[in-house]
Amino acid sequence: HPRGPGAAALAAARNLWVPPRLRCRPGWQGTTGRLLVRSVTGASNQLQSSNNGRYRDTVLLPQTSFPMKLLGQQQPDTELEIQQKCGFSELYSWQRERKAKTEFCLHDGPPYANGDPHVGHALNKILKDIANRYHMMRGSKIHYVPGWDCHGLPIEIKVLSELGGKAQNLSAVEIREKARSFAEAAIKKQRSAFIRWGIMADWSNCYYTFDRKYEAKQLRVFYQMYEKGLIYRSYKPVFWSPSSRTALAEAELEYNPEHVSRAIYVKFPLMKPSPQLVSLIDGSSPISVLIWTTQPWTIPANQAVCYMPDAKYAVVKCSKSGDLYILAADKVTAVASALETTFEVISTFSGVDLETGTCAHPLTPHKASPLLPANHVTMTKGTGLVHTAPAHGMEDYSVASQHNLPTDCLVDGDGVFTDVAGPELQNKSVLEEGTDVVIKMLQASKHLLKEEKLVHSYPYDWRTKKPVVIRASKQWFVNITDIKATAKELLKKVKFIPGSALNAMVETMDRRPYWCISRQRVWGVPIPVFHHKTKDEFLINSQTTEHIIKLVEQHGSDVWWTLPPEQLLPEEVLSQVGGPDALEYAPGQDILDIWFDSGTSWSCVLPGTDQRADLYLEGKDQLGGWFQSSLLTSVAARKKAPFKTVVVHGFTLGEKGEKMSKSLGNVIDPDVVINGGQDPNKEPPFGADVLRWWVAESNVFTEVTISPSVLNAARDDISKLRNTLRFLLGNIAGFNPETDSVPVNDMYVIDQYMLHLLQDLANKITDAYKQYDFGKVVRLLRAFYTRELSSFYFSIIKDRLYCENADDPKRRSCQTALAETLDVVVRSVAPILPHLAEEVFQHIPYAKEPKSVFRTGWNR
């Protein structure tokens, strides 16, 4: 019944499958058939009261102590009682100790230890728990160790902001102490919430990235990669946050689509045209190449202008000024319109004809900027000619490396111009006053053609919510290029759900030329390198690293700041670098990127020699974050992917698909969902199972919406399921499957048909769980208990259940089907609604010793 039985089907079923009416049992003498039917199917209150319960005693009505509803605070209170009574806290250790042929390892991507638990946590943790409980019920031994990401900029910034002016006087060790305390407090809150949600895990052995043994293993992976030449130090442009004063990785950025830039059109006078170009232009008329940029502050650092070699370019005459310009032929109309003029095309030529030409720097006329071919030039925006500042762009730097251009950076760590930029720009913020001054300088030199405001997507620091810049500096990098090919090959053997996530992950990896892993902060794991005090040299080898690893393993990474430098070096190395009194090296001041922290968790947490998880399950943002950092470190260290299956879920959004924020008033607190808010009428207590049903029924492979109406719908679904389960419990009272079951071949056809539907349901649900499609599980269950059971089967069997003798084979046939139905429905829903499943299990009348449903296996 894909859409459930209709009225005609119900009528036919009654005619074919309802047993003939039996003669009245004692006590029914003299009653009319009409009265009998009404008493069986549920007489009106008026009829019951008028006959003083006379007919109630003549039928076998359902009997169960399982409550129809849990009102108000009863729901969360009952869940807590069930957690206690059914041993939720002991379940993980019980299943670890039992004998099992298979082990299922779900590796927990560590949430960040810097805030209260939110619905994003709920979505992720509950999805993992559903997967774990399903596999456990199928007989696997579960390995699930929860973890927390404890270091990093967000925590350090939060601590410093809370300290205010006092922060300036704190030492690195004091900042680290306060950051640790802050992280520990957040972990305590989150851990308590996760347990309340019914998450089964190894809560006594959680992993923390600030744990000294974890830090030591992380440093071991770092050195393995360094020894293979996969980690190196270099001067390169990286995303830099002036507000945090540190380098950032791509995963630490968020893009603001409403950012406003001051875009400008600038002319670079042609100093020396290429020989091919000379024949196309009138040498007596000045000619300039046109560029467009959204970052005017980078013009002082210009070293070249790039073109697309195989594109067509044009020499045009401006009707407004009479000047000659060079730009891409495809951009002539658009640029003329932007400059509010018209262009007359004088001649066209191929981009390759620009080769060997040079133009004058617009702010330093005597300085030549060569015209160079480049693959990154596009015709999407601008003029088809790209201003190139190697210190402030990844592609620009690549061009500079190929052509030996200078890569000097004119911007310091605070995002202000250095003295090298000149007195007019020195100490001015590049994103604010510095931009204004550069534009005025271009106006004064008569090289600025137009300024316009441009609203576009621009990278911001994920924590300070302020714009970043690209700035060249000396950093530590992972050489992704040498790992990428192997990583892609290994990904082909990994199952991705949904399948499209594989391409998305490969694309994010391809966009990443290198991975900057150094940060200029103190709350993190130190990069175990010593720098020469007077020369640009550094010291790291197996002896120094092994010595530091042992110190960290014993005392934690604080030793980098608490011990004197001579104690951080082994004696055999110390004697070679000046000894304790004339030490030539000092400990480096960089710490490791937190993505390197969490990305090496496979080496610290995963069991066995293989150290591969059966499942990684995280949000889609981790395709460029934890999934990628885990893969890259694992491939680099041992040429192996750390996961066999990757499941990717979407983000939680408001009811209309908008991002959750306090300003919009659409933030939903999981604690309020479970325990209710200040006004129970507006925010009633739903309990954890409603939260879990919401998670399961969501299409997790896309964005997931949550709102009061969504939660109310989830509560209504569970209420209907609860009534169905109550009917099943009530009508198997006095039934013992061991002695009263009817063989399938002797059962009524309708009962056999019910078992057929049940088997079909069980198979489909198992397949859905295998594919981690929990939304399908919910849809299958909901259709089954609302259509096949409540609307169809229950309405047909009530005569037999209520009117036959207790042990009549007709009634027992029906009860056999009901008992099987109860068993399958409860087990099928248990991974999603563990509290309800356990509550039902405690009310099964024939259970000798009601155990936990989770200790009795999956659907047979």
PDB file of C-alpha atoms in Angstrom, residues 386-502:
ATOM      1  CA  VAL A 386      45.830  42.385 -13.734  1.00  0.00           C
ATOM      2  CA  HIS A 387      47.866  44.538 -11.374  1.00  0.00           C
ATOM      3  CA  THR A 388      50.305  42.190  -9.633  1.00  0.00           C
ATOM      4  CA  ALA A 389      51.576  42.693  -6.061  1.00  0.00           C
ATOM      5  CA  PRO A 390      53.499  39.499  -5.116  1.00  0.00           C
ATOM      6  CA  ALA A 391      53.373  40.153  -1.364  1.00  0.00           C
ATOM      7  CA  HIS A 392      49.561  40.402  -1.411  1.00  0.00           C
ATOM      8  CA  GLY A 393      48.260  37.617  -3.639  1.00  0.00           C
ATOM      9  CA  MET A 394      48.852  33.891  -3.997  1.00  0.00           C
ATOM     10  CA  GLU A 395      48.771  33.952  -7.831  1.00  0.00           C
ATOM     11  CA  ASP A 396      50.807  37.169  -7.836  1.00  0.00           C
ATOM     12  CA  TYR A 397      53.470  35.471  -5.724  1.00  0.00           C
ATOM     13  CA  SER A 398      53.547  32.511  -8.107  1.00  0.00           C
ATOM     14  CA  VAL A 399      54.180  34.863 -11.046  1.00  0.00           C
ATOM     15  CA  ALA A 400      56.922  36.614  -9.067  1.00  0.00           C
ATOM     16  CA  SER A 401      58.610  33.277  -8.303  1.00  0.00           C
ATOM     17  CA  GLN A 402      58.660  32.350 -12.008  1.00  0.00           C
ATOM     18  CA  HIS A 403      60.107  35.716 -13.078  1.00  0.00           C
ATOM     19  CA  ASN A 404      62.343  36.543 -10.077  1.00  0.00           C
ATOM     20  CA  LEU A 405      60.395  39.647  -9.103  1.00  0.00           C
ATOM     21  CA  PRO A 406      60.822  41.325  -5.703  1.00  0.00           C
ATOM     22  CA  THR A 407      58.304  40.132  -3.079  1.00  0.00           C
ATOM     23  CA  ASP A 408      58.836  42.813  -0.434  1.00  0.00           C
ATOM     24  CA  CYS A 409      55.923  43.397   1.920  1.00  0.00           C
ATOM     25  CA  LEU A 410      55.079  47.002   2.842  1.00  0.00           C
ATOM     26  CA  VAL A 411      52.535  46.023   5.516  1.00  0.00           C
ATOM     27  CA  ASP A 412      53.251  44.940   9.107  1.00  0.00           C
ATOM     28  CA  GLY A 413      51.402  42.559  11.447  1.00  0.00           C
ATOM     29  CA  ASP A 414      48.963  45.267  12.543  1.00  0.00           C
ATOM     30  CA  GLY A 415      47.857  45.836   8.957  1.00  0.00           C
ATOM     31  CA  VAL A 416      49.541  49.224   8.634  1.00  0.00           C
ATOM     32  CA  PHE A 417      52.110  50.464   6.107  1.00  0.00           C
ATOM     33  CA  THR A 418      55.759  50.239   7.166  1.00  0.00           C
ATOM     34  CA  ASP A 419      58.327  53.016   6.692  1.00  0.00           C
ATOM     35  CA  VAL A 420      59.429  51.328   3.449  1.00  0.00           C
ATOM     36  CA  ALA A 421      56.099  52.443   1.910  1.00  0.00           C
ATOM     37  CA  GLY A 422      57.185  56.057   2.341  1.00  0.00           C
ATOM     38  CA  PRO A 423      56.331  58.887   4.757  1.00  0.00           C
ATOM     39  CA  GLU A 424      52.892  59.568   3.234  1.00  0.00           C
ATOM     40  CA  LEU A 425      51.736  56.017   3.960  1.00  0.00           C
ATOM     41  CA  GLN A 426      53.751  55.009   7.020  1.00  0.00           C
ATOM     42  CA  ASN A 427      51.674  53.846  10.041  1.00  0.00           C
ATOM     43  CA  LYS A 428      48.384  54.128   8.144  1.00  0.00           C
ATOM     44  CA  SER A 429      45.932  51.206   8.193  1.00  0.00           C
ATOM     45  CA  VAL A 430      45.821  49.667   4.734  1.00  0.00           C
ATOM     46  CA  LEU A 431      42.078  48.941   4.887  1.00  0.00           C
ATOM     47  CA  GLU A 432      41.111  52.394   6.111  1.00  0.00           C
ATOM     48  CA  GLU A 433      43.194  55.590   5.980  1.00  0.00           C
ATOM     49  CA  GLY A 434      45.913  53.914   3.899  1.00  0.00           C
ATOM     50  CA  THR A 435      43.462  53.165   1.089  1.00  0.00           C
ATOM     51  CA  ASP A 436      42.266  56.763   1.166  1.00  0.00           C
ATOM     52  CA  VAL A 437      45.822  58.105   0.886  1.00  0.00           C
ATOM     53  CA  VAL A 438      46.738  55.755  -1.997  1.00  0.00           C
ATOM     54  CA  ILE A 439      43.670  56.889  -3.952  1.00  0.00           C
ATOM     55  CA  LYS A 440      44.544  60.547  -3.351  1.00  0.00           C
ATOM     56  CA  MET A 441      48.131  59.895  -4.504  1.00  0.00           C
ATOM     57  CA  LEU A 442      46.827  58.297  -7.717  1.00  0.00           C
ATOM     58  CA  GLN A 443      44.565  61.302  -8.269  1.00  0.00           C
ATOM     59  CA  ALA A 444      47.485  63.656  -7.758  1.00  0.00           C
ATOM     60  CA  SER A 445      49.648  61.733 -10.245  1.00  0.00           C
ATOM     61  CA  LYS A 446      46.700  61.729 -12.698  1.00  0.00           C
ATOM     62  CA  HIS A 447      46.691  57.943 -13.033  1.00  0.00           C
ATOM     63  CA  LEU A 448      43.292  57.368 -11.423  1.00  0.00           C
ATOM     64  CA  LEU A 449      40.515  57.117 -14.005  1.00  0.00           C
ATOM     65  CA  LYS A 450      37.629  56.217 -11.720  1.00  0.00           C
ATOM     66  CA  GLU A 451      36.708  55.078  -8.199  1.00  0.00           C
ATOM     67  CA  GLU A 452      33.510  53.114  -7.510  1.00  0.00           C
ATOM     68  CA  LYS A 453      32.002  51.321  -4.567  1.00  0.00           C
ATOM     69  CA  LEU A 454      31.723  47.543  -4.983  1.00  0.00           C
ATOM     70  CA  VAL A 455      29.649  45.275  -2.756  1.00  0.00           C
ATOM     71  CA  HIS A 456      31.128  41.785  -2.920  1.00  0.00           C
ATOM     72  CA  SER A 457      32.082  38.718  -0.880  1.00  0.00           C
ATOM     73  CA  TYR A 458      35.263  39.301   1.112  1.00  0.00           C
ATOM     74  CA  PRO A 459      37.130  37.174   3.687  1.00  0.00           C
ATOM     75  CA  TYR A 460      36.773  38.065   7.366  1.00  0.00           C
ATOM     76  CA  ASP A 461      38.439  36.691  10.485  1.00  0.00           C
ATOM     77  CA  TRP A 462      35.999  34.035  11.737  1.00  0.00           C
ATOM     78  CA  ARG A 463      36.268  35.245  15.330  1.00  0.00           C
ATOM     79  CA  THR A 464      36.878  38.995  15.341  1.00  0.00           C
ATOM     80  CA  LYS A 465      34.446  39.463  12.398  1.00  0.00           C
ATOM     81  CA  LYS A 466      36.860  41.953  10.819  1.00  0.00           C
ATOM     82  CA  PRO A 467      38.324  41.896   7.289  1.00  0.00           C
ATOM     83  CA  VAL A 468      41.626  40.185   6.614  1.00  0.00           C
ATOM     84  CA  VAL A 469      44.359  40.982   4.124  1.00  0.00           C
ATOM     85  CA  ILE A 470      46.769  38.838   2.162  1.00  0.00           C
ATOM     86  CA  ARG A 471      50.265  39.538   3.389  1.00  0.00           C
ATOM     87  CA  ALA A 472      53.597  37.828   2.769  1.00  0.00           C
ATOM     88  CA  SER A 473      55.497  36.681   5.855  1.00  0.00           C
ATOM     89  CA  LYS A 474      57.703  33.827   6.979  1.00  0.00           C
ATOM     90  CA  GLN A 475      55.511  30.923   7.979  1.00  0.00           C
ATOM     91  CA  TRP A 476      55.510  27.148   8.228  1.00  0.00           C
ATOM     92  CA  PHE A 477      53.674  25.283   5.476  1.00  0.00           C
ATOM     93  CA  VAL A 478      52.554  21.792   4.553  1.00  0.00           C
ATOM     94  CA  ASN A 479      53.521  20.961   0.982  1.00  0.00           C
ATOM     95  CA  ILE A 480      50.090  19.903  -0.264  1.00  0.00           C
ATOM     96  CA  THR A 481      51.252  19.555  -3.860  1.00  0.00           C
ATOM     97  CA  ASP A 482      53.363  16.492  -3.023  1.00  0.00           C
ATOM     98  CA  ILE A 483      50.491  14.869  -1.066  1.00  0.00           C
ATOM     99  CA  LYS A 484      47.544  15.773  -3.278  1.00  0.00           C
ATOM    100  CA  ALA A 485      47.864  13.069  -5.940  1.00  0.00           C
ATOM    101  CA  THR A 486      48.090  10.266  -3.373  1.00  0.00           C
ATOM    102  CA  ALA A 487      45.237  11.764  -1.336  1.00  0.00           C
ATOM    103  CA  LYS A 488      42.952  11.912  -4.388  1.00  0.00           C
ATOM    104  CA  GLU A 489      43.748   8.302  -5.274  1.00  0.00           C
ATOM    105  CA  LEU A 490      42.964   7.155  -1.736  1.00  0.00           C
ATOM    106  CA  LEU A 491      39.696   9.116  -1.714  1.00  0.00           C
ATOM    107  CA  LYS A 492      38.435   6.936  -4.583  1.00  0.00           C
ATOM    108  CA  LYS A 493      38.283   4.036  -2.104  1.00  0.00           C
ATOM    109  CA  VAL A 494      36.316   6.060   0.465  1.00  0.00           C
ATOM    110  CA  LYS A 495      32.509   5.983   0.445  1.00  0.00           C
ATOM    111  CA  PHE A 496      30.988   9.488   0.566  1.00  0.00           C
ATOM    112  CA  ILE A 497      27.368  10.124   1.573  1.00  0.00           C
ATOM    113  CA  PRO A 498      26.045  12.019  -0.305  1.00  0.00           C
ATOM    114  CA  GLY A 499      28.225  11.068  -3.276  1.00  0.00           C
ATOM    115  CA  SER A 500      28.568  14.711  -4.375  1.00  0.00           C
ATOM    116  CA  ALA A 501      30.661  15.403  -1.255  1.00  0.00           C
ATOM    117  CA  LEU A 502      33.668  13.664  -2.827  1.00  0.00           C
TER     118      LEU A 502
END
